[in-house]
Coordinates of C-alpha atoms in Angstrom, one line a residue:
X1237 CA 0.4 169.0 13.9
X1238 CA -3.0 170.0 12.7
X1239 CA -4.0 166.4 12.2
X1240 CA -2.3 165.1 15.0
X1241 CA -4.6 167.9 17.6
X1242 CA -7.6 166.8 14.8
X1243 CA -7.0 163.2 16.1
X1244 CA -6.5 163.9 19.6
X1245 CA -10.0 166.0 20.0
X1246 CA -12.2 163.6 17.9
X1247 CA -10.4 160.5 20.8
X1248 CA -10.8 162.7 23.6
X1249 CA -14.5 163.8 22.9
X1250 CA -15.4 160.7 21.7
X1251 CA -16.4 158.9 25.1
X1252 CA -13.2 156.8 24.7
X1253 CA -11.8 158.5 28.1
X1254 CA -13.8 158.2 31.4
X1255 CA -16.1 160.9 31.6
X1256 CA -19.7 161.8 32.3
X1257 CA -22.6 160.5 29.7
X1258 CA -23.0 162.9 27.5
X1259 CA -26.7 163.3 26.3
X1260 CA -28.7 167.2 24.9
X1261 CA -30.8 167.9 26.4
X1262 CA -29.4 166.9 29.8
X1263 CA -31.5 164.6 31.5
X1264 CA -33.8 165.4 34.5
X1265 CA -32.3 162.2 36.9
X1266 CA -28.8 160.7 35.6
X1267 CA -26.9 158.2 37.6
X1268 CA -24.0 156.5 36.3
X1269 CA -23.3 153.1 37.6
X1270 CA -19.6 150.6 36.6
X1271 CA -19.6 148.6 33.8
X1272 CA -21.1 148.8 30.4
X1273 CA -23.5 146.4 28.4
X1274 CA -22.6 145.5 25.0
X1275 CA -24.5 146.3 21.9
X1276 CA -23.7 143.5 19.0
X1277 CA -25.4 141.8 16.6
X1278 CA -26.5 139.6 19.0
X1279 CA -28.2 141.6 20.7
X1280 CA -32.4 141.4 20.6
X1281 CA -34.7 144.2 20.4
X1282 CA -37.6 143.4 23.0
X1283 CA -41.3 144.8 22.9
X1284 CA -45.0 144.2 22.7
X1285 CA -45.4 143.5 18.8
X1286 CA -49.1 144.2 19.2
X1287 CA -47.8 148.2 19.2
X1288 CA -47.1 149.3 15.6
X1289 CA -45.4 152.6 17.5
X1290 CA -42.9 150.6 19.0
X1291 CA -42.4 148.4 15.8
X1292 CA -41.6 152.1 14.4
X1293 CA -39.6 153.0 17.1
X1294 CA -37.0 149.5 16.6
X1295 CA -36.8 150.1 13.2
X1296 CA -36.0 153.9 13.4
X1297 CA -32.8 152.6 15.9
X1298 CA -31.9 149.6 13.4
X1299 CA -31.8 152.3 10.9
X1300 CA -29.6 154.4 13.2
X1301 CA -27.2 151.5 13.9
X1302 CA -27.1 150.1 10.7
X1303 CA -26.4 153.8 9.0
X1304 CA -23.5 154.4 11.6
X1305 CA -22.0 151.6 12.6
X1306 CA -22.8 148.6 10.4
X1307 CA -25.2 146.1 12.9
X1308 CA -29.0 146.0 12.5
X1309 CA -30.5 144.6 15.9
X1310 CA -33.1 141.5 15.5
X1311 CA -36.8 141.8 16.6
X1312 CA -38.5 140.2 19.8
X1313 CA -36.5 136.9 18.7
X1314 CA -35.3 134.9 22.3
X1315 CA -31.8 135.6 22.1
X1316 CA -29.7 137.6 24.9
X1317 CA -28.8 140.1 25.9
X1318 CA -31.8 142.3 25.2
X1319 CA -32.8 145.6 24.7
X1320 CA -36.6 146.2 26.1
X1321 CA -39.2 148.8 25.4
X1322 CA -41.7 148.3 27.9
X1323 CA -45.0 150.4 28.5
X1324 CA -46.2 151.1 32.0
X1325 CA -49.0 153.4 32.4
X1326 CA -48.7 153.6 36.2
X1327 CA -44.9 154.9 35.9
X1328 CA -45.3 158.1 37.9
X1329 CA -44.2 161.6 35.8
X1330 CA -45.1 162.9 32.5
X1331 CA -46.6 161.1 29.4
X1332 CA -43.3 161.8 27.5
X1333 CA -40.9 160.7 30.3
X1334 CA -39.0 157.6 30.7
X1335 CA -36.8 155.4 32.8
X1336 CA -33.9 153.8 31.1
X1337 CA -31.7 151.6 32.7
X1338 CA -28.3 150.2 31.3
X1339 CA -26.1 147.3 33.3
X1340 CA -24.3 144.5 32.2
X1341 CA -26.8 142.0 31.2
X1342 CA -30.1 144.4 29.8
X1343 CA -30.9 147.9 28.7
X1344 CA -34.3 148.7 29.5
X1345 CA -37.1 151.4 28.2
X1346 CA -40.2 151.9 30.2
X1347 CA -42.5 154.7 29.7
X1348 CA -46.8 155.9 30.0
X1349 CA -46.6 155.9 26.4
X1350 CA -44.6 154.7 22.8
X1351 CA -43.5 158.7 23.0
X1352 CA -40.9 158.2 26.3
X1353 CA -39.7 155.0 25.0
X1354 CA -38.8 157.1 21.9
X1355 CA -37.4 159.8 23.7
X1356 CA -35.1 156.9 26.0
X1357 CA -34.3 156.1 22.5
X1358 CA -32.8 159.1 21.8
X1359 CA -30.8 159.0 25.2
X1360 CA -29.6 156.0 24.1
X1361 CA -28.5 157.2 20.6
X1362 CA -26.1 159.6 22.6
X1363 CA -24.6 157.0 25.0
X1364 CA -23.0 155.1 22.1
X1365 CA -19.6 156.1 21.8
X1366 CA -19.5 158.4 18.8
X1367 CA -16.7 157.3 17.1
X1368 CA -15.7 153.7 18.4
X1369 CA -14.9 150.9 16.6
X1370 CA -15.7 147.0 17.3
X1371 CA -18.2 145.6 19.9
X1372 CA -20.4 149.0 20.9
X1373 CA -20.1 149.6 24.7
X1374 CA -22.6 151.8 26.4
X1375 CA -22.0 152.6 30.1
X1376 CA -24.2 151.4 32.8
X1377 CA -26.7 154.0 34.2
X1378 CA -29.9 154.6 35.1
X1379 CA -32.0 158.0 33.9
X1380 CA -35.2 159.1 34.9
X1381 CA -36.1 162.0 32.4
X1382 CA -39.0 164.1 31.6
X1383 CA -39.8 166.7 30.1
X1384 CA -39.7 170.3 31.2
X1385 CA -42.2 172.2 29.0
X1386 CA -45.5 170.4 26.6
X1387 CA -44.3 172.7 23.7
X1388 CA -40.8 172.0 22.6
X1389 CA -40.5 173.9 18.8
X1390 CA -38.5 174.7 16.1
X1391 CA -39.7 176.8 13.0
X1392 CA -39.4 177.3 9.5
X1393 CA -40.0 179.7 7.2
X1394 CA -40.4 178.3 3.7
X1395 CA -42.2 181.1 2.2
X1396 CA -38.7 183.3 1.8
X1397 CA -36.7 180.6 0.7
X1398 CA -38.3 176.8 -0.6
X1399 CA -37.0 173.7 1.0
X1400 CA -36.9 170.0 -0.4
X1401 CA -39.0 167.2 1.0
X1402 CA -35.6 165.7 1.7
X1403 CA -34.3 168.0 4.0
X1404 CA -37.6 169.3 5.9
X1405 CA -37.5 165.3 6.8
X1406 CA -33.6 165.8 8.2
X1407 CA -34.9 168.6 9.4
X1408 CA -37.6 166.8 11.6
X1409 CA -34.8 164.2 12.4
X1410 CA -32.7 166.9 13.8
X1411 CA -35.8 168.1 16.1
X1412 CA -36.8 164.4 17.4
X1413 CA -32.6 163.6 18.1
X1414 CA -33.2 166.3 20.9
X1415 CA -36.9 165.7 22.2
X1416 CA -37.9 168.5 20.4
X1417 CA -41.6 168.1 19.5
X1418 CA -43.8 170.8 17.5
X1419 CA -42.4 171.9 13.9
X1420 CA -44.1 175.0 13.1
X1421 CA -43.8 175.2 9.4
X1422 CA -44.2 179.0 8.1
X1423 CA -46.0 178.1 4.6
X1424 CA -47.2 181.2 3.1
X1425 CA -45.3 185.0 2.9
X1426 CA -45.7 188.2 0.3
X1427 CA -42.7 186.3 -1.7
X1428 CA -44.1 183.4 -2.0
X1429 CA -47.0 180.6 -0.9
X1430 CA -46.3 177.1 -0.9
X1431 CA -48.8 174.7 -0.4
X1432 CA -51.1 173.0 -3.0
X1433 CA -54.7 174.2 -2.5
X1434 CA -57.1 172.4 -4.6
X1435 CA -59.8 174.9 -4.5
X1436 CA -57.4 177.5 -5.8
X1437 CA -54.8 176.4 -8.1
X1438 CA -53.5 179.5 -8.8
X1439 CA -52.1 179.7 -5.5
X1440 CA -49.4 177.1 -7.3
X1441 CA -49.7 178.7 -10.4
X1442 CA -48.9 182.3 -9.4
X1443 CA -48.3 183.0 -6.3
X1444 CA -45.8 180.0 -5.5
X1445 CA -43.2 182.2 -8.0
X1446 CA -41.3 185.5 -7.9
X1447 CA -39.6 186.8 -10.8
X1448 CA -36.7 187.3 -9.3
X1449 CA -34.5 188.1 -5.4
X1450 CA -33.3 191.4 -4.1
X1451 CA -29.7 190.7 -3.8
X1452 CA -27.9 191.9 -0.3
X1453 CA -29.8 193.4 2.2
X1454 CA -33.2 195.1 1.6
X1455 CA -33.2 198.5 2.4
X1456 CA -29.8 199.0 1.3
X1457 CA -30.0 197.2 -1.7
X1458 CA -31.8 198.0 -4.8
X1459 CA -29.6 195.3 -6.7
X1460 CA -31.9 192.0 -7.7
X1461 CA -30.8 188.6 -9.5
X1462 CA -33.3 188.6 -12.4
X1463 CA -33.9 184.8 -11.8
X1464 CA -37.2 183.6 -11.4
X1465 CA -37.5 181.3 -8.0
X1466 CA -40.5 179.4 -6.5
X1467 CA -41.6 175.9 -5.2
X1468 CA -44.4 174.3 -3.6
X1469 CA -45.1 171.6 -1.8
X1470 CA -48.2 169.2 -2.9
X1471 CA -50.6 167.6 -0.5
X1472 CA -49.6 164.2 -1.3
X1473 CA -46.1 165.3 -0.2
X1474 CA -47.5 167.6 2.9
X1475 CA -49.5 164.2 4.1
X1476 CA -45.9 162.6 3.8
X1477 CA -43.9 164.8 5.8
X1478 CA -46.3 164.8 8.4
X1479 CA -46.8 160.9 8.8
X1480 CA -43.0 161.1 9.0
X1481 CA -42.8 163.5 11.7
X1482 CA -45.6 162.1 13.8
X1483 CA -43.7 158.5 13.7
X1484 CA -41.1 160.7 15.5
X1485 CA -43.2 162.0 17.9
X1486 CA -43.3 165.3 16.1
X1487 CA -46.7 167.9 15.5
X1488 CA -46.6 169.6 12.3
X1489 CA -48.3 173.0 12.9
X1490 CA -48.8 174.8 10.1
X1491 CA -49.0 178.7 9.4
X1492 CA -51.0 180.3 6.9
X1493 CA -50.7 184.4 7.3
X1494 CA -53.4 186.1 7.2
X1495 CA -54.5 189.3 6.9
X1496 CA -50.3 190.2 6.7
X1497 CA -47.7 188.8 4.9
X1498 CA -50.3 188.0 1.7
X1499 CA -49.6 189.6 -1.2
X1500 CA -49.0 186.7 -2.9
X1501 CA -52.2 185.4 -2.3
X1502 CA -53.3 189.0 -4.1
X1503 CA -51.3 188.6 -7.1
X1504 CA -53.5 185.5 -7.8
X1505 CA -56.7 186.9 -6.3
X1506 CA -56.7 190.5 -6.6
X1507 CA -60.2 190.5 -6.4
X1508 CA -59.3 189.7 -2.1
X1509 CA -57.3 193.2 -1.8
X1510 CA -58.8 197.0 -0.8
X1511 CA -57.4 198.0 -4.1
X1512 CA -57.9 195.5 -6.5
X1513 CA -54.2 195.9 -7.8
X1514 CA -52.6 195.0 -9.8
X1515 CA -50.3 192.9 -7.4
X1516 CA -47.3 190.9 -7.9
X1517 CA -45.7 188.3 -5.4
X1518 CA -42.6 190.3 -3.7
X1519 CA -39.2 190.4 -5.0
X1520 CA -37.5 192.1 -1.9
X1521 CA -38.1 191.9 2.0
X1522 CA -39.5 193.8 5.0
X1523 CA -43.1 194.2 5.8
X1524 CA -46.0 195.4 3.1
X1525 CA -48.4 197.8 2.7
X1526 CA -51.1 195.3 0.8
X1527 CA -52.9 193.1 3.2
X1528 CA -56.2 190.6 2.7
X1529 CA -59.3 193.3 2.7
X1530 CA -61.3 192.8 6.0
X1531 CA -64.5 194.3 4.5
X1532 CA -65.1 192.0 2.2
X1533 CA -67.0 188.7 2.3
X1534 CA -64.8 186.9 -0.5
X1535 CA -61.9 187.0 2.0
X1536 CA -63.0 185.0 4.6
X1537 CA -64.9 182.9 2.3
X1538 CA -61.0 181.8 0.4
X1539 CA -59.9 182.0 4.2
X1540 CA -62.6 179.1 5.3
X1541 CA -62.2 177.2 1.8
X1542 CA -58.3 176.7 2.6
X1543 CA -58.2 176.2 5.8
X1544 CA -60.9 173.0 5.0
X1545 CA -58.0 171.4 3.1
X1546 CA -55.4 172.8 5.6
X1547 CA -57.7 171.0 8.3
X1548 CA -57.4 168.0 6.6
X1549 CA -53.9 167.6 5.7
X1550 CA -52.3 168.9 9.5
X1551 CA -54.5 167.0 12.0
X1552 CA -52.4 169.7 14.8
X1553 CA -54.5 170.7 17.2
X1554 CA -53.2 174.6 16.2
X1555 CA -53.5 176.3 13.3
X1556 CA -51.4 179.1 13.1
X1557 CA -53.1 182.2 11.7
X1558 CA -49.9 184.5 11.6
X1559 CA -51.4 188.0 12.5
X1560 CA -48.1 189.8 12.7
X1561 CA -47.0 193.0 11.1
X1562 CA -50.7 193.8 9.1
X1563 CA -50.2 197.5 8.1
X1564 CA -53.8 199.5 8.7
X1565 CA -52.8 202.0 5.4
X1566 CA -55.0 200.5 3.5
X1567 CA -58.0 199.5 5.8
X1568 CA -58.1 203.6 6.5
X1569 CA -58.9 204.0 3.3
X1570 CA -61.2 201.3 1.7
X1571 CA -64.7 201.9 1.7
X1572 CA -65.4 198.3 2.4
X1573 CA -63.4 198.1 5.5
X1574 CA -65.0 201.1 6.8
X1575 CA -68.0 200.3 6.1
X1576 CA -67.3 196.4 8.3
X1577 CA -66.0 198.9 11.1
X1578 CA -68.7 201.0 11.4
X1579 CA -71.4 198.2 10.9
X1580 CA -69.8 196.1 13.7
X1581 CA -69.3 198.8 15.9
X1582 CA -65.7 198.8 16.3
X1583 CA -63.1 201.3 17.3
X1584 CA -60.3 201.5 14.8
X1585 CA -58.5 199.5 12.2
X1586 CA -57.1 197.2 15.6
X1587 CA -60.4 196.3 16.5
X1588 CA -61.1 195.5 12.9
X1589 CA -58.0 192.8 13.1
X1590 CA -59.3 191.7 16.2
X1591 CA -62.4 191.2 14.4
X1592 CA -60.8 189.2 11.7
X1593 CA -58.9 186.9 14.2
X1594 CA -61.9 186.5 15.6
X1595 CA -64.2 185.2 12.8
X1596 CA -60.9 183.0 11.8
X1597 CA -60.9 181.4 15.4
X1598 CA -64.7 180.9 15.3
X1599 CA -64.5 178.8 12.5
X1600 CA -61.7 176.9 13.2
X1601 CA -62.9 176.0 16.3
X1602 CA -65.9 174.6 14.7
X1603 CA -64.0 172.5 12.9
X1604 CA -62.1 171.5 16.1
X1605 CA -59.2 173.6 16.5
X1606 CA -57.4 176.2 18.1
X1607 CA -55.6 179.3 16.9
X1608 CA -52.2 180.5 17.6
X1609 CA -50.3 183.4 16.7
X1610 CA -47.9 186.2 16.8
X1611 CA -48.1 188.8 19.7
X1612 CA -49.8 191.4 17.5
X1613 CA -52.9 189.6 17.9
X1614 CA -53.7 190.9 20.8
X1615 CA -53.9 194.4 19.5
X1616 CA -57.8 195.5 19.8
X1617 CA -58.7 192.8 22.2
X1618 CA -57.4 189.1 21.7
X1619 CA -59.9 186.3 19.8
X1620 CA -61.6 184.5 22.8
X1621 CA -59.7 181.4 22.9
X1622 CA -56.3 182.2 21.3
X1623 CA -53.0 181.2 21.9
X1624 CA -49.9 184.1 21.6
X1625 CA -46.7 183.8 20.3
X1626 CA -44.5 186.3 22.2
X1627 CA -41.7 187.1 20.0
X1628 CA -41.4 191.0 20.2
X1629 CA -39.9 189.9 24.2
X1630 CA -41.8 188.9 26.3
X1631 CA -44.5 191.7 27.3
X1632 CA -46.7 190.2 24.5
X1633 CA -46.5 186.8 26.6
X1634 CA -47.1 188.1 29.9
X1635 CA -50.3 190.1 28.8
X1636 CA -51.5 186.9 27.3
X1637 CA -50.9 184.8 30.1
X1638 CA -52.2 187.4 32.4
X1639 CA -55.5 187.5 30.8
X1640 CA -55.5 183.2 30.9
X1641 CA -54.5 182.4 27.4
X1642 CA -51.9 179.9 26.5
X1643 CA -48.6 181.4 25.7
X1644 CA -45.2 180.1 23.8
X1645 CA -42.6 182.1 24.1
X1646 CA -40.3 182.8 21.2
X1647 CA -38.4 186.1 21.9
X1648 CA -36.5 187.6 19.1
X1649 CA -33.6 188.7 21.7
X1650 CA -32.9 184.9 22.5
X1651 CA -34.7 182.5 19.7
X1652 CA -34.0 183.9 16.5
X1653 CA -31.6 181.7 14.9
X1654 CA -31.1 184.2 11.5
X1655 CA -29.6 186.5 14.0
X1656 CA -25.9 186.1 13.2
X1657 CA -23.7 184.4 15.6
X1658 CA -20.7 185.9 16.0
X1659 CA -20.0 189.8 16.6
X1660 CA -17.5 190.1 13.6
X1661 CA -20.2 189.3 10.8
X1662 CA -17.5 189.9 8.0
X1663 CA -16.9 186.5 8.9
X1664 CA -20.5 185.2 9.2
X1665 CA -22.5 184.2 6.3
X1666 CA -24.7 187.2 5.6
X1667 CA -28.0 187.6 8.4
X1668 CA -30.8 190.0 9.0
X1669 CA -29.0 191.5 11.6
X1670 CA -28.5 190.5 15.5
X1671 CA -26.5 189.0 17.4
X1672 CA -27.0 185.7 18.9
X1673 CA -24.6 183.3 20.3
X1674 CA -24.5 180.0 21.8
X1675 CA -24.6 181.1 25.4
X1676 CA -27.3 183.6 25.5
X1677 CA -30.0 181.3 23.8
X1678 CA -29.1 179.0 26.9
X1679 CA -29.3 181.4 29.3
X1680 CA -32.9 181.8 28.3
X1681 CA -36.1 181.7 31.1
X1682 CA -39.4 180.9 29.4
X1683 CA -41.3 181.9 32.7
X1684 CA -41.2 185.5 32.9
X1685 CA -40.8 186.3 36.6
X1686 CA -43.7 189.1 36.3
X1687 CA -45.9 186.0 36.4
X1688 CA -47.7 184.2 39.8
X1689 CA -48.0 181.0 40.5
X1690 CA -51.0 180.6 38.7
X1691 CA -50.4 182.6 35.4
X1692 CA -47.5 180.3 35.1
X1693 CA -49.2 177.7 33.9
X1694 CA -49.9 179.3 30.6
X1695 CA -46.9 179.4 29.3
X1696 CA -46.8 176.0 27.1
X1697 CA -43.0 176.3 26.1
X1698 CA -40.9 177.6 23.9
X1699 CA -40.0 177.7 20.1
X1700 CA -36.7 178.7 17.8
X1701 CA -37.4 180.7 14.8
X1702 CA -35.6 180.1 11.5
X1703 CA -36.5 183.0 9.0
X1704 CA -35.0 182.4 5.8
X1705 CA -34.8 186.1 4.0
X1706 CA -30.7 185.6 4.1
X1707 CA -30.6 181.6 4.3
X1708 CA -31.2 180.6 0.6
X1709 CA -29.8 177.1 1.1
X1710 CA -30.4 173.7 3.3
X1711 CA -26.5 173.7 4.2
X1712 CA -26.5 177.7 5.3
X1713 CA -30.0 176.9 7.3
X1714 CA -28.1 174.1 9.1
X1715 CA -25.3 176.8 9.8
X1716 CA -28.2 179.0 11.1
X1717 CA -29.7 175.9 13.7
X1718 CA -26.6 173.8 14.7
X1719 CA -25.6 174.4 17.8
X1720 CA -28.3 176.8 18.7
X1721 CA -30.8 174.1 18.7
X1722 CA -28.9 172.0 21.0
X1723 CA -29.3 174.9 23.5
X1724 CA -33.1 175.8 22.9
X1725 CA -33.5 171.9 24.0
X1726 CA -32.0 172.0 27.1
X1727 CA -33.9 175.1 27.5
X1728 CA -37.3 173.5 27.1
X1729 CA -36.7 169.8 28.7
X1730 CA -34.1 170.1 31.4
X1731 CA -35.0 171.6 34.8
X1732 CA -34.2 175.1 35.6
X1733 CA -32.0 173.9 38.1
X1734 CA -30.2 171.4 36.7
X1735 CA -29.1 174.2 33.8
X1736 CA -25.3 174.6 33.6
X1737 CA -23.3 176.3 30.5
X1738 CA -20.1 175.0 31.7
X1739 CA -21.8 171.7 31.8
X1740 CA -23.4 172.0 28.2
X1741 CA -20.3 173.6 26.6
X1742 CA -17.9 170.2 27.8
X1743 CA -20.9 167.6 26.8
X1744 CA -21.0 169.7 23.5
X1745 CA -17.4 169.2 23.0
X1746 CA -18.9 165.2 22.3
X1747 CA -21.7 166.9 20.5
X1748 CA -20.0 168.5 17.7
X1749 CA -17.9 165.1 16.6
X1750 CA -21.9 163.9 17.1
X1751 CA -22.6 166.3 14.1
X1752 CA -19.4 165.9 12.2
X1753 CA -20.4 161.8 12.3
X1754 CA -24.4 162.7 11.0
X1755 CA -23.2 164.7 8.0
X1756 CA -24.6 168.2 9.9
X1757 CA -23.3 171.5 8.7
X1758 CA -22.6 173.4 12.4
X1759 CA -21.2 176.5 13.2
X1760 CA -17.7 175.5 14.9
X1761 CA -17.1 177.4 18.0

């Protein structure tokens, strides 16, 4: 029986019924016409060969066909039917929108730029029956999508727990399957940094490793594993994964924290602390008293030195600066931070970390860039040009966007994906804590409703968060993201109006045989 209702779920979700398209996030204009057009090895791939984006884009969807159902499509050769990718920069709408239509004879792409034709693509992808056999038969329709929001993330944090080249690129494939478009990759924390500096190789050396994990929860636990653990990526590999993730239309912005979250930068460099240490990088969790010393000139002197190769590695117009849970304990009491406060005139310790995210910003943006970070930035007065990540709610984000800064809004109450996601946790693999579940990451509003007209226009988007403390491993990290993801993109492409759980939950049903096909580790509902 349990294979027979196994059978009957995979037919019936499949698209093998009639039954509306359907495509996460859920397009902006859908029409579904009679009819289908047949995709077979005869079918021809159709675009301007003089575009090496849309030569990508072909040979990403031969990859696709040929990975999952056996055909690989032929390119710009004049055989019918077709499938055309065509560019049209008068096409009213948004740079990343597109127009696809599907009948009997032609499927056709057009779009402002190579970035809508990929993201018709993707539509595409999800109107091949999942798990049909034979001749593949996608219905006739005609979509008109755009996006929602500019800012469409997803985050990792890398610093807790290392992840392979291999599945940071699935991970990036995930993102672009659902028009998701900035990957905010968390690179350094207390327990451990992870990208090659060449400037300071003990940053690889020492402060890439802990000597061992705190096993359980922090806090409660005083239990640890005794196994050394570490990893880092190198730049030849960082210049890889973000070649790979701009052919998918993806921005790789990277975070380096600063003046928190550092102490493994001090285990390397004590000389950068108030105390001078000894430090070692952090075997347990939770936020540190040991920060980067703001009264000295050696830190933001190591500060400018890596963020020149940081610079040259992410091209991203941000550069995420972190900013987020810096303790003032030890600021109170160094002589050298004093002495910076009362030389600059400044209030307090906050004004001293406004005066460090300031300084940052200034040289970044002379080197072309902008900073973002976490809300606690705008404690003491926020840098001049800064952008805010609202993640402690959403007062952080409304100050911001009140005072004219651009905001992206990343509450912990609705975008947390380690929160766990089911209320009886003895069943959940083990989380930080929280509770999450599919329905109230949907129900999510990036535009508070304390904003005006105007003000609105600051907030850029919206971003999941995937901090790794309790996620050791790439299948429990998948666990963590599928299906929540799937929600957080309807959340930052569809129109508010056009938002419906009912709606999402029956195309999910289609979804999850989707995942089950790709080899993705989801949380079954």
């Amino acid at each position: 029986m349990r294979k027979l209702f196994l059978f009957l779920f995979l037919f019936a979700s499949a698209g093998l019924f009639a039954q509306p398209l359907a495509i996460i996030p859920q397009p902006s204009q859908i029409s579904q016409g009679e009819g289908s057009f047949t995709l077979s090895q005869a079918t021809t791939i159709s675009f301007d060969a003089t575009k090496p984006e849309l030569k990508s884009i072909a040979a990403q969807l031969n990859e696709h066909l040929n990975k999952f159902y056996g055909i690989t499509l032929p390119l710009n050769e004049k055989s019918k039917p077709s499938l055309s990718f065509r560019l049209n920069k008068s096409l009213p709408g948004s740079d990343e929108g597109y127009l696809l239509k599907v009948d009997p004879k032609e499927i056709v792409i057009t779009a402002k730029t190579p970035a809508g034709i990929f993201y018709g693509v993707q539509s595409l992808k999800q109107m091949i029956p999942v798990s049909q056999n034979g001749p593949l038969t996608i219905p006739c329709a005609e979509i008109n999508d755009q996006p929602r929001f500019a800012w469409r993330g997803l985050h990792l944090d890398v610093g807790r727990h290392y992840f392979p080249v291999s599945f940071i690129k699935k991970y990036i494939d995930n993102m672009a399957m659902y028009k998701l478009n900035t990957f905010h990759w968390h690179l350094t924390e207390d327990q451990g940094w992870r990208l090659e500096i060449n400037q300071y190789p003990k940053l690889t050396e020492i402060s890439s490793w802990r000597d061992e994990t705190v096993v359980g929860h922090a806090g409660r636990s005083k239990t640890y594993d005794g196994v050394g653990y570490g990893g880092f990526y190198t730049q030849k590999q960082v210049k890889e994964i973000v070649q790979y993730a701009a052919d998918r239309f993806i921005t790789v912005v990277p975070e380096i924290e600063m003046p928190g979250h550092s102490v493994s930068v001090l285990a390397a460099y004590p000389e950068l602390g108030c105390t001078g240490g000894p430090y070692n990088v952090m075997t347990t969790w939770g936020v540190h008293k040991d920060v980067l010393c703001a009264g000295k000139e050696e830190t933001f002197k190591f500060l400018q030195n890596v963020l020149d190769e940081v610079c040259e590695l992410f091209p991203s117009k941000f550069i995420h600066i972190g900013g987020d849970e810096c303790p003032k304990d030890r600021w109170k009491e160094c002589p050298d931070c004093q002495k910076r406060i009362k030389d600059n005139g400044l209030k307090d310790e906050h004004e001293l970390q406004s005066y460090f995210i300031t300084r940052i910003e200034k040289y970044l943006n002379s080197k072309g860039r902008q900073i973002i970070g976490w809300d606690e930035i705008l404690e003491g007065g926020l840098a001049p040009g800064a952008s805010v990540m609202s993640w402690r709610g959403i007062k952080g984000g409304i100050e911001a966007a009140k005072q004219k800064h651009n905001v992206v809004m990343t509450p912990g109450s609705h975008l947390y994906f380690d929160h766990y996601q089911s209320k009886e946790t003895e069943k959940e693999p083990l989380a930080i804590g929280g509770y999450l579940p599919l329905e109230q990451v949907y129900s999510y509003e990036p535009i508070p409703e304390e904003l005006s007209a105007d003000e609105q226009k600051y907030i850029m988007g919206a971003q999941g968060n995937v901090w790794t403390e309790y996620i050791p491993s790439t299948k429990q990290a998948e666990y963590m993201v599928f299906p929540r993801i799937c929600a957080l993109a309807e959340v930052v492409w569809t129109p508010k109006e056009k938002k419906n759980f009912t709606d999402f939950s029956k195309r999910m049903d289609t979804e999850y045989v989707r995942l089950y096909r790709y080899g993705v580790n989801y949380r079954k509902p």
